[in-house]
Coordinates of C-alpha atoms and ligand atoms in Angstrom, one line a residue:
X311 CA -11.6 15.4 -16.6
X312 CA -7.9 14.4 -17.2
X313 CA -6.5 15.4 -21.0
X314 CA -4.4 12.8 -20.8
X315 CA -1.7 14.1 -22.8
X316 CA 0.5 11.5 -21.9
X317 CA 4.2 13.9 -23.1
X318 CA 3.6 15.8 -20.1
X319 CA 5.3 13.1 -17.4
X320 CA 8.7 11.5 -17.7
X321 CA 9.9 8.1 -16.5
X322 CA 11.0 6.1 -14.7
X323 CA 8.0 6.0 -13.0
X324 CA 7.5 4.4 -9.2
X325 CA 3.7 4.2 -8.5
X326 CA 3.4 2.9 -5.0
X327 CA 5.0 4.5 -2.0
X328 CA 4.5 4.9 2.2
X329 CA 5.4 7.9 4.0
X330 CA 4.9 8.4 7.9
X331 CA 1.3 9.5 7.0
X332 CA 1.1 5.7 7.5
X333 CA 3.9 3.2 8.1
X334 CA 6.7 4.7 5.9
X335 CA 9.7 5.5 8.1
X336 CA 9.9 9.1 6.3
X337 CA 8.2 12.4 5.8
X338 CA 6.6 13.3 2.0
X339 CA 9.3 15.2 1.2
X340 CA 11.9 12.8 2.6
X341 CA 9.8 10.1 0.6
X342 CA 10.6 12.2 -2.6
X343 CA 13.9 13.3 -2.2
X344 CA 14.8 9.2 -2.3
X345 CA 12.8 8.5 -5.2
X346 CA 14.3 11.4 -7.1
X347 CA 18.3 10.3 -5.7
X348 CA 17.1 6.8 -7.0
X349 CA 16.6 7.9 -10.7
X350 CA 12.3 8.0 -10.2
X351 CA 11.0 11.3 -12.3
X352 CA 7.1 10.4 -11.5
X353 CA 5.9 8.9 -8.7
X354 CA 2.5 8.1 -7.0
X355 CA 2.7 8.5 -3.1
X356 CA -0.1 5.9 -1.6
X357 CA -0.3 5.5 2.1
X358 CA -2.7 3.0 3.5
X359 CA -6.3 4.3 3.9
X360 CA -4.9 8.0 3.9
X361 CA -4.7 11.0 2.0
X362 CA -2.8 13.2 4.4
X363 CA 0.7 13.0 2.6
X364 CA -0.7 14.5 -1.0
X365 CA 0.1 18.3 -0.5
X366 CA 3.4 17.9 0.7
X367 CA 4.6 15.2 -1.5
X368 CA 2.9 17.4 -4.3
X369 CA 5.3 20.1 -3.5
X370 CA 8.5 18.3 -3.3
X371 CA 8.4 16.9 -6.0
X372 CA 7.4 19.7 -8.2
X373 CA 10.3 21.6 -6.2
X374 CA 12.5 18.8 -8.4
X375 CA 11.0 18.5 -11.4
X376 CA 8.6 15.3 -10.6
X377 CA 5.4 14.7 -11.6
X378 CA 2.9 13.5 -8.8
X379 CA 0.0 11.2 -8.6
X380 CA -2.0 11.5 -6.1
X381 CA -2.5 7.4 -4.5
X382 CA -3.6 5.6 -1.7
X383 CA -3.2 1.9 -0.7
X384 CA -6.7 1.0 0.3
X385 CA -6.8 -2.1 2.9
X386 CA -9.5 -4.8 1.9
X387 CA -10.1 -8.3 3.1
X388 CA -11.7 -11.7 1.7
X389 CA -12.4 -14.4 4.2
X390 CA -8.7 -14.5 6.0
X391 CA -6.8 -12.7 3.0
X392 CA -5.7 -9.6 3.2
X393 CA -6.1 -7.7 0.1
X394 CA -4.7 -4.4 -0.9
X395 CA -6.0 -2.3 -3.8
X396 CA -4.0 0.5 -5.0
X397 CA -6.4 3.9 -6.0
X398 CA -4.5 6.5 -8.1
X399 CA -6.3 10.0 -9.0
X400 CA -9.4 9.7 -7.0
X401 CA -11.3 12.4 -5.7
X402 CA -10.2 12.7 -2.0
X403 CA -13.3 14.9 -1.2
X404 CA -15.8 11.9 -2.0
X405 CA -17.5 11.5 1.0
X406 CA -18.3 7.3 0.7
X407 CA -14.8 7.1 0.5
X408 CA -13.2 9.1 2.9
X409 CA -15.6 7.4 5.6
X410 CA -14.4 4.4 4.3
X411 CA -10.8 5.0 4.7
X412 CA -11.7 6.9 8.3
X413 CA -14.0 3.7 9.5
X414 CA -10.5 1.2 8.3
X415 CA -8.1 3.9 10.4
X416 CA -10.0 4.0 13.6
X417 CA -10.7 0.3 13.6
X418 CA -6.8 -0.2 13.2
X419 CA -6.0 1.7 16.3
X420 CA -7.9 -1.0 18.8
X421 CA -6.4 -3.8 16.6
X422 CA -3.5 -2.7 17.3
X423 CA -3.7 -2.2 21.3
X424 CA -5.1 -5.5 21.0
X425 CA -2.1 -7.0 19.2
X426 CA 0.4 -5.0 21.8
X427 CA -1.9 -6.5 25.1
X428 CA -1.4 -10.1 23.8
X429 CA 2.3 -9.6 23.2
X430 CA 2.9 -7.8 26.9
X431 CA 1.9 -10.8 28.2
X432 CA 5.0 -12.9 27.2
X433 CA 7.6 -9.7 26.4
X434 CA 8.2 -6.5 27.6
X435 CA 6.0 -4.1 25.4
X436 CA 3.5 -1.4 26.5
X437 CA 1.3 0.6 24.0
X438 CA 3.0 4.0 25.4
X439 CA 5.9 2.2 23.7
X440 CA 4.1 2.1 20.5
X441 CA 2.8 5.4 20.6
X442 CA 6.1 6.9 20.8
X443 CA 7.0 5.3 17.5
X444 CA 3.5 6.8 15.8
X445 CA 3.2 10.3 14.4
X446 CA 0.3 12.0 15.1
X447 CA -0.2 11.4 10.9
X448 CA 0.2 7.8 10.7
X449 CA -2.0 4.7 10.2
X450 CA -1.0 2.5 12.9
X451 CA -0.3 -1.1 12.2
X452 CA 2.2 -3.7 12.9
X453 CA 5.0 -1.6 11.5
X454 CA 4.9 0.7 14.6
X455 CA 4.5 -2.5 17.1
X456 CA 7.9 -3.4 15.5
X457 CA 9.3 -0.2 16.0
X458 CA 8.3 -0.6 19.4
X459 CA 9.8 -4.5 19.5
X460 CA 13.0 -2.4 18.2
X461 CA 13.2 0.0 21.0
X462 CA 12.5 -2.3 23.7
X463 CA 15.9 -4.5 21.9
X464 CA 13.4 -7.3 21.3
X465 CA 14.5 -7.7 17.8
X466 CA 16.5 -5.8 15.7
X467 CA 14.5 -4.7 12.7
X468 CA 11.1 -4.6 11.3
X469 CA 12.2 -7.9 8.6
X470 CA 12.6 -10.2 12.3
X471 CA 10.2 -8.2 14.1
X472 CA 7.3 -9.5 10.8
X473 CA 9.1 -13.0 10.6
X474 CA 8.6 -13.6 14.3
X475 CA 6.9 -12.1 16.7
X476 CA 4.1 -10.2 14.5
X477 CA 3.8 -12.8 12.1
X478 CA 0.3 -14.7 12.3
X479 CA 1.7 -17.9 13.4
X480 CA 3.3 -16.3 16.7
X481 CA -0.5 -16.0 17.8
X482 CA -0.5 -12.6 18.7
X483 CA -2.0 -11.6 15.5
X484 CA -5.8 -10.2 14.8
X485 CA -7.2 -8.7 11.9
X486 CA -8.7 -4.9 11.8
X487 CA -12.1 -3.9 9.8
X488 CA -11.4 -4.0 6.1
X489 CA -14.2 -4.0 3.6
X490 CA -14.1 -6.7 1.1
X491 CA -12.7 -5.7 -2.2
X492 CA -15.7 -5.6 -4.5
X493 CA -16.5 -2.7 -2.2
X494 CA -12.9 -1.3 -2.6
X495 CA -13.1 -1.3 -6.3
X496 CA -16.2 0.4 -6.4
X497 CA -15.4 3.2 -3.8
X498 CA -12.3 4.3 -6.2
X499 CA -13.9 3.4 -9.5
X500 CA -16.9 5.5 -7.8
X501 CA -14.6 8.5 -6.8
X502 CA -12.7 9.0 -10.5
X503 CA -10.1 7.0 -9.8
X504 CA -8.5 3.8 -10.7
X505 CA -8.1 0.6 -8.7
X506 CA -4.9 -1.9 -9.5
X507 CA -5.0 -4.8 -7.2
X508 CA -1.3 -4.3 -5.7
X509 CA 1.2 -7.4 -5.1
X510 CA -1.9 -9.7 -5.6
X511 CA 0.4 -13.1 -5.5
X512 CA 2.4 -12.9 -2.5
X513 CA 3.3 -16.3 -1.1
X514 CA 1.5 -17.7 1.5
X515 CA -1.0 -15.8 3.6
X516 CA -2.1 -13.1 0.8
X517 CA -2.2 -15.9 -1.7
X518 CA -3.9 -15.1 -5.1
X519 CA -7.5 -14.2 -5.5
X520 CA -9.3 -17.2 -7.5
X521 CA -9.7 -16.0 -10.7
X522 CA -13.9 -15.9 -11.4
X523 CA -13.7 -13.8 -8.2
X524 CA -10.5 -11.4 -10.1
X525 CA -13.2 -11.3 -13.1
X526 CA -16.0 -10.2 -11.1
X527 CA -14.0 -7.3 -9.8
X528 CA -12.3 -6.5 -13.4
X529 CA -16.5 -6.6 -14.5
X530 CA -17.0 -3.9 -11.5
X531 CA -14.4 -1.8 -12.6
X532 CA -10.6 -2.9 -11.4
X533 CA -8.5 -1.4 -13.7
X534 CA -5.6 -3.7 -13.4
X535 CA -2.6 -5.8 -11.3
X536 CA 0.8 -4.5 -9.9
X537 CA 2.8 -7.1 -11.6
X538 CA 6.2 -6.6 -10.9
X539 CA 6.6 -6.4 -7.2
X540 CA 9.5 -7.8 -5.3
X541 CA 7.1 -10.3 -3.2
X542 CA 4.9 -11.4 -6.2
X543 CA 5.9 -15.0 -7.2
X544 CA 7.5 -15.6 -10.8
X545 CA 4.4 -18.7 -11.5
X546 CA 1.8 -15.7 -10.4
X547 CA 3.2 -13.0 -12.1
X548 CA 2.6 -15.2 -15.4
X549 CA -0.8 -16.0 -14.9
X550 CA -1.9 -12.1 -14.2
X551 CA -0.1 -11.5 -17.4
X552 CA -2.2 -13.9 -19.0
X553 CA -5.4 -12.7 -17.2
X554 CA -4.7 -8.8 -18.0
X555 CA -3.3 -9.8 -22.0
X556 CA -7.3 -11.1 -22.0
X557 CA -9.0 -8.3 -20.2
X558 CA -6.8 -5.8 -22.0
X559 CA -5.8 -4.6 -18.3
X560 CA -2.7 -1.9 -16.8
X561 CA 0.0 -3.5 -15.3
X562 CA 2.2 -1.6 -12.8
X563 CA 5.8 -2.2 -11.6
X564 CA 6.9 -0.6 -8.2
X565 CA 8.7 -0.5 -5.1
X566 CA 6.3 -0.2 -2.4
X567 CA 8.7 1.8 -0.6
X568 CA 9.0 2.1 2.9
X569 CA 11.9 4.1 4.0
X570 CA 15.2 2.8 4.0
X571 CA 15.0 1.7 7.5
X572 CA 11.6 0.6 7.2
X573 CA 11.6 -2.6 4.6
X574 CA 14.5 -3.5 2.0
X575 CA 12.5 -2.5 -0.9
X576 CA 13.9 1.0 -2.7
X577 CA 12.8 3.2 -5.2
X578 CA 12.7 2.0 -8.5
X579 CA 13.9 -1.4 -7.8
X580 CA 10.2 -1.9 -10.4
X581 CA 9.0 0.8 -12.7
X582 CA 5.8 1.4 -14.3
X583 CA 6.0 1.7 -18.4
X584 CA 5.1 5.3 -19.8
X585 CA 2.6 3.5 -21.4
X586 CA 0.6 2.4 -18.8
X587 CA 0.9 5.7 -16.8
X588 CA -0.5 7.5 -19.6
X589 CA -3.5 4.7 -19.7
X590 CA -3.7 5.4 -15.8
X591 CA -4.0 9.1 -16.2
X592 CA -6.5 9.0 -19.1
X593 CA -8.7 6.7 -17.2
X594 CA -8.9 9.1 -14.1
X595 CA -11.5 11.2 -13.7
X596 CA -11.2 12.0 -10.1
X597 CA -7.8 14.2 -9.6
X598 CA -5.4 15.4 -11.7
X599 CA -1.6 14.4 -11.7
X600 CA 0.4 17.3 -10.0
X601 CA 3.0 18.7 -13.3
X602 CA 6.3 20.1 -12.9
Ligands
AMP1284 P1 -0.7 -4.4 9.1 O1 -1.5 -3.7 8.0 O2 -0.8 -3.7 10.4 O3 -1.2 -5.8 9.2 O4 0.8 -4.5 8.7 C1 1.1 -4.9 7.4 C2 2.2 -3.9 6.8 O5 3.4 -4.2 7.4 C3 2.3 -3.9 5.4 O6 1.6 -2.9 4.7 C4 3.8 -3.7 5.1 O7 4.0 -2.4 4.8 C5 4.4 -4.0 6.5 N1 5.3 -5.2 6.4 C6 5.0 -6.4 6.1 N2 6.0 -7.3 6.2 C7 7.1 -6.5 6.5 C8 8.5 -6.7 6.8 N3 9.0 -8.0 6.7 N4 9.2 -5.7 7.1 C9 8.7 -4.5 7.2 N5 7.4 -4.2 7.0 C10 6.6 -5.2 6.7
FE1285 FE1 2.8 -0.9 4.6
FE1286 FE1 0.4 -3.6 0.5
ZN1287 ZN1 2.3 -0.8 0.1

């Protein structure tokens, strides 16, 4: 169990973060270091469907002060939305989630082949070209196909890379194995840790999630929304206030940090209040925040 003493982290605080332990552009500790240059004093590291970053984020950030939550950025999907549900201070060892995460990761790796076998049939792109641009830690999705895209000189960055030739409508896209997110909120909620719905009103493909359905998943144990996020829209943002004023919900602010190559957004562009860390931390029951 957490003690929750909440005095024991400092803000500002950036909750959601990629490394290249999935499709960050940057190691843990490179991931840190930025946070830290950026003014962030706690920070939550949460790779999609992987855990492999923890220890060495841990480190550097206690190295600097920092506090760390551990965090992942689990992959779900309703019907044709894709839905990602932020888990903070989970047990990592729980075995219905870990196979989870592993069944998401492996299923991601012939999505993406298939993605990269449709695209070579109009450009010049091999999967050797991809696999150049993946770490032996990452979890392979389109960012590394536009890394590839990039190498080859077929576009310049990942932004034209997601606006062209990996975006849905180019008809090279195909969805991987996600579970839907009932089962998402219960495999954190069920491993001590707590599940925020992150950027949940993006425009167009990842629109909102109807709101009985939102309920449902509050009933089952969702803890709360990531509100301020640079691609949530300014008429969704005000309803999830209104939904998590009613359900006395957490509300984050973050980055969702990529690199500084790897997507425009930087630390601390949105910060989580001390308040709702503290209600994050005392809510845990799974891992403990890393101290300085
Ligand atoms: P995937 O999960 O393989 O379908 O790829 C989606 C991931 O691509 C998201 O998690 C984002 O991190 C990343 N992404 C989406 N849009 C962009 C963009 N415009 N530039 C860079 N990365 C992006
Ligand atoms: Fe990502
Ligand atoms: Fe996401
Ligand atoms: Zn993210």
């Amino acid at each position: 169990m957490t003690s929750g003493a909440p005095s024991r982290f400092s803000g500002p605080s950036d909750l959601h973060l990629h490394s290249n332990h999935s499709d960050g552009t940057e190691t843990p500790t490179e991931v840190v270091r930025q946070a830290h240059a950026h003014g962030i004093r706690t920070l939550a590291l949460t790779d999609h469907d992987r855990t492999t970053g923890w220890a060495e984020a841990a480190a550097a950030a206690s190295e600097r002060g920092m506090t760390f939550l551990p965090g992942m950025e689990f992959s779900a999907r309703q019907d044709w939305r894709s839905v990602h549900v932020l888990g903070y201070l989970f047990d990592p060892t729980d075995a219905a989630l870990a196979a989870e995460a592993e069944r998401i990761r492996a299923d991601r790796v012939g999505r993406a082949e298939r993605i990269v076998r449709s695209i070579a049939r109009d450009y010049d792109l091999r999967w050797d070209d991809v696999l150049e641009q993946t770490t032996a830690d990452a979890t392979v999705g389109r960012p590394h196909i536009a890394d590839a895209l990039i190498a080859r000189g077929l576009v310049v960055d990942r932004t034209e890379a997601f606006e062209g030739i990996l975006h849905p409508r180019s008809g090279y896209y195909e969805p991987h194995y996600a579970p839907d997110p009932l089962t998402a909120v219960r495999l954190i909620t069920g491993a001590g840790g707590v599940a925020i719905i992150a950027h949940p009103v993006t425009k167009g493909r990842d629109r909102m999630l109807p709101v009985p359905f939102l309920e449902r998943l509050i009933a089952e144990g969702l803890a709360g929304f990531e509100i301020d996020h640079r691609e949530n829209t300014e008429p969704g943002k005000r309803e999830l206030r209104r939904l998590a004023a009613e359900h006395d919900l957490i509300v984050t602010g973050s980055s969702d940090y990529h690199g500084m190559a790897g997507k425009p957004n930087r630390p601390g562009e949105n910060t989580t209040s001390d308040e709702m860390v503290a209600r994050i931390i005392a809510r845990a029951s799974g891992s403990e925040p890393i101290y300085p």
